C-alpha positions as semicolon CSV with decimal commas, in nm:
position;residue;x (nm);y (nm);z (nm)
1;M;-4,760;-0,892;6,009
2;A;-4,670;-0,768;5,662
3;G;-4,485;-0,457;5,807
4;W;-4,316;-0,611;6,087
5;P;-3,914;-0,689;6,051
6;W;-3,857;-0,999;5,876
7;W;-3,690;-1,181;6,140
8;L;-3,976;-1,119;6,406
9;Q;-4,211;-1,264;6,130
10;A;-4,010;-1,564;6,079
11;A;-3,932;-1,604;6,442
12;L;-4,304;-1,585;6,515
13;I;-4,405;-1,827;6,256
14;F;-4,164;-2,080;6,401
15;I;-4,260;-2,030;6,748
16;A;-4,625;-2,079;6,659
17;A;-4,571;-2,396;6,462
18;R;-4,369;-2,545;6,744
19;L;-4,659;-2,443;7,004
20;V;-4,896;-2,636;6,764
21;S;-4,643;-2,927;6,762
22;A;-4,611;-2,906;7,152
23;A;-4,979;-2,959;7,182
24;I;-4,975;-3,242;6,942
25;F;-4,703;-3,394;7,167
26;V;-4,901;-3,335;7,477
27;A;-5,210;-3,498;7,324
28;A;-5,001;-3,798;7,239
29;A;-4,827;-3,813;7,552
30;I;-5,170;-3,862;7,751
31;H;-5,209;-4,184;7,550
32;Q;-4,860;-4,315;7,569
33;G;-4,851;-4,672;7,733
34;T;-4,596;-4,878;7,874
35;N;-4,280;-4,803;7,702
36;P;-3,880;-4,877;7,766
37;W;-3,817;-4,518;7,901
38;F;-4,067;-4,412;8,165
39;P;-4,426;-4,464;8,318
40;P;-4,737;-4,438;8,101
41;A;-4,881;-4,108;8,025
42;P;-4,559;-3,908;8,084
43;D;-4,534;-3,518;8,060
44;Y;-4,428;-3,320;7,774
45;W;-4,055;-3,276;7,868
46;N;-4,020;-3,654;7,927
47;F;-4,209;-3,743;7,606
48;I;-3,989;-3,542;7,371
49;T;-3,657;-3,706;7,491
50;I;-3,712;-4,061;7,392
51;W;-3,566;-4,252;7,091
52;D;-3,237;-4,098;6,973
53;G;-3,232;-3,832;7,239
54;R;-3,133;-4,097;7,496
55;W;-2,838;-4,166;7,265
56;Y;-2,728;-3,826;7,232
57;Q;-2,741;-3,833;7,618
58;Q;-2,510;-4,115;7,646
59;A;-2,263;-3,978;7,395
60;A;-2,277;-3,657;7,601
61;E;-2,227;-3,812;7,937
62;N;-2,019;-4,123;7,872
63;G;-1,854;-4,028;7,541
64;Y;-1,800;-4,299;7,252
65;P;-1,700;-4,677;7,317
66;S;-1,323;-4,753;7,242
67;V;-1,458;-5,117;7,203
68;L;-1,739;-5,192;6,982
69;P;-2,018;-5,390;7,173
70;V;-2,093;-5,700;7,003
71;D;-2,367;-5,976;7,025
72;Q;-2,309;-6,363;7,072
73;N;-2,236;-6,389;6,703
74;G;-1,977;-6,137;6,706
75;V;-2,211;-5,870;6,526
76;V;-2,184;-5,513;6,610
77;K;-2,458;-5,377;6,806
78;E;-2,634;-5,031;6,840
79;N;-2,381;-4,773;7,004
80;A;-2,312;-4,416;7,023
81;W;-2,072;-4,392;6,727
82;A;-2,400;-4,369;6,497
83;F;-2,437;-4,013;6,641
84;Y;-2,227;-3,725;6,541
85;A;-2,035;-3,548;6,819
86;L;-2,118;-3,180;6,770
87;F;-2,462;-3,203;6,897
88;P;-2,379;-3,406;7,222
89;F;-2,051;-3,180;7,275
90;L;-2,276;-2,872;7,298
91;G;-2,501;-3,023;7,519
92;R;-2,228;-3,154;7,751
93;G;-2,080;-2,789;7,762
94;L;-2,403;-2,631;7,807
95;S;-2,478;-2,869;8,089
96;A;-2,135;-2,804;8,257
97;I;-2,205;-2,409;8,236
98;T;-2,561;-2,404;8,365
99;G;-2,599;-2,701;8,566
100;L;-2,896;-2,831;8,366
101;G;-2,927;-3,196;8,314
102;T;-2,803;-3,319;7,974
103;L;-3,136;-3,373;7,795
104;Q;-3,258;-3,052;7,933
105;S;-2,969;-2,901;7,783
106;L;-2,977;-3,083;7,429
107;T;-3,354;-2,973;7,420
108;L;-3,268;-2,614;7,472
109;I;-2,991;-2,636;7,218
110;A;-3,234;-2,790;6,966
111;M;-3,501;-2,536;7,018
112;V;-3,264;-2,246;6,973
113;A;-3,098;-2,393;6,675
114;G;-3,440;-2,463;6,516
115;L;-3,530;-2,094;6,580
116;C;-3,194;-1,969;6,431
117;A;-3,261;-2,213;6,139
118;A;-3,585;-2,044;6,064
119;L;-3,420;-1,718;6,022
120;V;-3,124;-1,844;5,816
121;V;-3,373;-2,047;5,583
122;Y;-3,549;-1,717;5,513
123;R;-3,255;-1,547;5,415
124;L;-3,151;-1,847;5,191
125;F;-3,503;-1,827;5,042
126;R;-3,481;-1,453;4,971
127;E;-3,189;-1,512;4,767
128;V;-3,422;-1,661;4,506
129;A;-3,769;-1,518;4,578
130;G;-3,949;-1,225;4,670
131;R;-4,002;-1,142;5,047
132;R;-4,382;-1,292;5,060
133;T;-4,290;-1,615;4,906
134;A;-3,990;-1,663;5,093
135;M;-4,193;-1,630;5,428
136;W;-4,428;-1,885;5,300
137;G;-4,147;-2,108;5,225
138;V;-4,060;-2,055;5,611
139;V;-4,410;-2,139;5,690
140;F;-4,393;-2,456;5,506
141;V;-4,066;-2,571;5,660
142;S;-4,199;-2,480;6,011
143;T;-4,506;-2,707;5,955
144;F;-4,386;-2,984;5,751
145;P;-4,507;-3,322;5,897
146;I;-4,173;-3,413;6,024
147;S;-4,104;-3,047;6,181
148;P;-4,190;-3,169;6,541
149;I;-3,826;-3,293;6,534
150;L;-3,719;-2,932;6,546
151;Q;-3,808;-2,918;6,910
152;V;-3,676;-3,242;7,057
153;P;-3,325;-3,335;7,157
154;Y;-3,226;-3,473;6,816
155;A;-2,938;-3,303;6,597
156;E;-3,190;-3,211;6,316
157;S;-3,248;-2,854;6,413
158;L;-2,869;-2,794;6,448
159;N;-2,786;-2,972;6,124
160;I;-3,060;-2,774;5,941
161;L;-2,921;-2,434;6,062
162;L;-2,554;-2,521;5,960
163;L;-2,671;-2,670;5,636
164;A;-2,900;-2,365;5,565
165;G;-2,601;-2,127;5,647
166;S;-2,382;-2,326;5,417
167;L;-2,605;-2,317;5,137
168;L;-2,647;-1,933;5,196
169;L;-2,289;-1,874;5,187
170;V;-2,231;-2,095;4,868
171;V;-2,534;-1,931;4,673
172;R;-2,370;-1,594;4,756
173;R;-2,025;-1,749;4,651
174;K;-1,851;-1,671;4,966
175;Y;-1,668;-1,991;4,931
176;L;-1,389;-1,929;5,202
177;A;-1,624;-1,796;5,443
178;A;-1,852;-2,117;5,405
179;I;-1,556;-2,345;5,539
180;P;-1,591;-2,318;5,893
181;V;-1,968;-2,353;5,880
182;V;-1,944;-2,658;5,654
183;V;-1,694;-2,837;5,882
184;L;-1,939;-2,787;6,176
185;M;-2,216;-2,927;5,966
186;C;-2,010;-3,227;5,872
187;F;-1,988;-3,318;6,242
188;S;-2,359;-3,259;6,315
189;R;-2,520;-3,505;6,095
190;P;-2,394;-3,725;5,786
191;T;-2,472;-3,450;5,529
192;G;-2,101;-3,394;5,445
193;V;-2,073;-3,665;5,175
194;P;-2,371;-3,529;4,963
195;F;-2,275;-3,167;5,028
196;A;-1,921;-3,249;4,886
197;A;-2,085;-3,414;4,593
198;M;-2,286;-3,097;4,521
199;L;-1,971;-2,871;4,552
200;G;-1,779;-3,131;4,307
201;I;-2,063;-3,113;4,044
202;L;-2,082;-2,717;4,098
203;F;-1,709;-2,685;4,036
204;L;-1,719;-2,897;3,730
205;W;-2,010;-2,696;3,609
206;R;-1,819;-2,360;3,668
207;L;-1,530;-2,493;3,489
208;W;-1,731;-2,581;3,188
209;Q;-1,888;-2,226;3,182
210;R;-1,541;-2,092;3,198
211;F;-1,346;-2,279;2,951
212;G;-1,612;-2,486;2,749
213;P;-1,703;-2,415;2,399
214;R;-1,980;-2,205;2,492
215;R;-1,823;-1,950;2,740
216;S;-2,069;-1,702;2,910
217;T;-1,982;-1,335;2,895
218;D;-2,208;-1,277;3,203
219;A;-2,035;-1,030;3,439
220;N;-2,185;-1,221;3,742
221;L;-2,091;-1,557;3,603
222;A;-1,731;-1,421;3,528
223;D;-1,706;-1,302;3,898
224;S;-1,809;-1,638;3,994
225;N;-1,553;-1,816;3,757
226;G;-1,285;-1,587;3,934
227;R;-1,355;-1,760;4,248
228;L;-1,282;-2,104;4,115
229;P;-0,970;-2,135;4,351
230;S;-1,195;-2,055;4,669
231;L;-1,472;-2,335;4,536
232;A;-1,192;-2,558;4,481
233;A;-1,061;-2,521;4,849
234;L;-1,416;-2,552;4,995
235;L;-1,458;-2,878;4,799
236;V;-1,149;-3,033;4,931
237;V;-1,200;-2,919;5,297
238;T;-1,569;-3,060;5,279
239;G;-1,437;-3,386;5,134
240;I;-1,204;-3,422;5,415
241;A;-1,440;-3,313;5,685
242;A;-1,720;-3,559;5,548
243;L;-1,506;-3,858;5,613
244;A;-1,341;-3,736;5,930
245;W;-1,621;-3,889;6,153
246;P;-1,591;-4,244;6,024
247;V;-1,195;-4,191;6,029
248;I;-1,208;-4,086;6,394
249;A;-1,436;-4,396;6,476
250;W;-1,161;-4,619;6,333
251;A;-0,889;-4,428;6,513
252;A;-1,084;-4,474;6,850
253;T;-1,201;-4,837;6,810
254;G;-0,912;-4,977;6,577
255;D;-1,202;-5,103;6,351
256;P;-1,188;-4,942;5,999
257;A;-1,542;-5,013;5,966
258;A;-1,654;-4,906;6,285
259;Y;-1,879;-4,626;6,180
260;T;-2,061;-4,849;5,900
261;K;-2,093;-5,138;6,116
262;T;-2,257;-4,938;6,380
263;E;-2,512;-4,779;6,133
264;T;-2,593;-5,084;5,973
265;A;-2,656;-5,244;6,316
266;W;-2,997;-5,065;6,314
267;R;-3,112;-5,233;5,979
268;G;-2,954;-5,571;6,085
269;D;-2,783;-5,615;5,749
270;S;-2,469;-5,533;5,585
271;L;-2,417;-5,206;5,384
272;V;-2,492;-5,263;5,004
273;P;-2,532;-4,974;4,802
274;F;-2,909;-4,940;4,643
275;K;-3,012;-5,293;4,775
276;P;-3,226;-5,189;5,049
277;W;-3,453;-4,986;4,825
278;F;-3,538;-5,303;4,633
279;D;-3,573;-5,494;4,940
280;T;-3,829;-5,269;5,086
281;G;-3,995;-5,249;4,731
282;R;-4,041;-5,615;4,725
283;M;-4,170;-5,622;5,080
284;L;-4,422;-5,358;5,028
285;F;-4,532;-5,416;4,656
286;G;-4,440;-5,752;4,573
287;P;-4,172;-5,932;4,349
288;V;-4,262;-5,741;4,061
289;L;-4,382;-5,398;4,141
290;G;-4,131;-5,383;4,444
291;V;-3,831;-5,411;4,176
292;L;-4,001;-5,122;3,980
293;A;-4,101;-4,917;4,274
294;P;-3,732;-4,734;4,320
295;F;-3,741;-4,651;3,953
296;V;-4,066;-4,491;3,960
297;F;-3,984;-4,304;4,276
298;T;-3,653;-4,199;4,117
299;G;-3,848;-4,084;3,794
300;L;-4,096;-3,895;4,007
301;F;-3,823;-3,720;4,191
302;V;-3,662;-3,620;3,838
303;L;-3,980;-3,493;3,725
304;A;-4,000;-3,246;4,045
305;M;-3,647;-3,135;3,998
306;I;-3,731;-3,051;3,646
307;S;-4,037;-2,863;3,727
308;R;-4,073;-2,480;3,682
309;P;-4,100;-2,403;4,043
310;V;-3,801;-2,604;4,133
311;R;-3,594;-2,465;3,849
312;A;-3,652;-2,133;3,993
313;L;-3,454;-2,237;4,288
314;G;-3,132;-2,181;4,118
315;T;-2,844;-2,399;4,045
316;E;-2,680;-2,453;4,394
317;L;-3,019;-2,537;4,573
318;R;-3,123;-2,764;4,291
319;L;-2,781;-2,946;4,287
320;W;-2,805;-2,978;4,664
321;C;-3,146;-3,132;4,659
322;A;-3,026;-3,393;4,382
323;S;-2,703;-3,475;4,557
324;Y;-2,870;-3,563;4,881
325;M;-3,132;-3,772;4,718
326;G;-2,868;-3,955;4,551
327;Y;-2,701;-4,022;4,855
328;L;-3,026;-4,140;5,026
329;L;-3,076;-4,378;4,735
330;V;-2,725;-4,522;4,744
331;F;-2,677;-4,560;5,096
332;L;-3,041;-4,536;5,300
333;H;-3,224;-4,813;5,415
334;P;-3,600;-4,692;5,366
335;Q;-3,813;-4,758;5,662
336;T;-4,018;-4,517;5,884
337;S;-3,707;-4,313;5,972
338;T;-3,698;-4,221;5,612
339;F;-3,941;-3,951;5,642
340;R;-3,702;-3,764;5,884
341;M;-3,420;-3,818;5,669
342;L;-3,602;-3,612;5,382
343;L;-3,580;-3,287;5,601
344;P;-3,252;-3,173;5,441
345;L;-3,444;-3,126;5,129
346;F;-3,613;-2,837;5,303
347;P;-3,527;-2,609;4,985
348;L;-3,798;-2,783;4,802
349;A;-4,052;-2,605;5,036
350;L;-3,970;-2,285;4,867
351;G;-4,049;-2,459;4,526
352;A;-4,398;-2,563;4,688
353;A;-4,471;-2,198;4,784
354;M;-4,357;-2,085;4,426
355;L;-4,607;-2,332;4,277
356;S;-4,890;-2,100;4,333
357;K;-4,964;-1,757;4,506
358;S;-5,327;-1,864;4,586
359;K;-5,387;-1,824;4,953
360;A;-5,649;-2,110;4,929
361;Y;-5,377;-2,348;4,815
362;R;-5,104;-2,221;5,047
363;G;-5,355;-2,247;5,350
364;T;-5,446;-2,585;5,241
365;V;-5,077;-2,710;5,234
366;V;-5,042;-2,585;5,601
367;V;-5,337;-2,749;5,729
368;M;-5,246;-3,083;5,549
369;F;-4,906;-3,051;5,703
370;L;-5,042;-2,993;6,072
371;L;-5,256;-3,271;6,026
372;L;-4,980;-3,508;5,904
373;Q;-4,788;-3,393;6,208
374;I;-5,068;-3,576;6,428
375;V;-5,020;-3,874;6,197
376;W;-4,630;-3,881;6,267
377;V;-4,626;-3,817;6,617
378;V;-4,914;-4,069;6,700
379;W;-4,795;-4,344;6,471
380;L;-4,414;-4,295;6,488
381;W;-4,316;-4,083;6,797
382;A;-4,561;-4,242;7,043
383;W;-4,385;-4,584;7,143
384;A;-4,589;-4,923;7,060
385;P;-4,449;-5,251;7,028
386;L;-4,529;-5,459;6,708
387;P;-4,691;-5,785;6,720
388;G;-4,373;-5,961;6,602
389;G;-4,149;-5,749;6,823
390;G;-3,944;-5,444;6,770
391;D;-4,108;-5,103;6,698
392;Y;-4,151;-4,838;6,419
393;P;-3,874;-4,568;6,490
394;P;-3,946;-4,199;6,415
């Protein structure tokens, strides 16, 4: 494949990975027992439309509630406001144009967006790596244990496409051109806040390089500093777009905390920054080690960020990964869905590819990723009730 066009290579890699994931889904579906959505042993197309896919379908077909549903204690229940509007809006539009069912339209959009994301991810990786290493980065992204989510009716593939496009334009310092892409990204999934944080830090860093005591005379940097007004404009627009969805939920329901209450309905607790990590740590490791666990996790992530392969990713991609992980540490309730929430850290796949050029190393990573796909699909995607009630969401 080395002599083939880059876009064909990346597309075939992604398609091959999705066929492997489809085989895993089919095998798991055969063993799917009684569940809330359909009879046991469903076919592939039914099996991949469960979980949040049904919420996106509801948002596409029925819109968003003007009154938040509450239980007998007045606590907000799970509802469609947790799911950003771009993906269901596109599904509704495609369904109206083609006559396809909503879930079929959402699935088609997710698959096409995932394929396009693979192409954009390659172009992004080529900004900081050679052709072969960048292609291996695409292989790692396409086979990552959570990558089956890129072919189901979830908004992840659309978000990765828009996120990769936004990062590519920022790396190329085309800040004004990035504005519409970033706005769309902010309406696909809640990645706007960490993206705004990344841009804010980048803006301060450029200011320091421009006006600090040790000004650089590098011509490329001078060109970047000349675009500070454009970067500032992108930062302001991103900040506004990142807060737009909670504001829309407020305007539609009359409740200023409509979005936050809806998001926390799944965790059964109010939003307190950082606290869920310590709660989960104590649950998993006990009262002492559980308190230390979040600090150990953070320390390991910092070590990864200062490692040689990750430093080679460049300022923008490293800032994005640090900002997004910081966002998760502040707001995320760690549980089984956390694995899926790590997908926007996909630039680290390139760092993994840069770690070694050994074919044995890279091949082993792919094999381990594929095996872990089986674990993820069978353990988390296939539905099974827990002994005390509830389930483990993917």
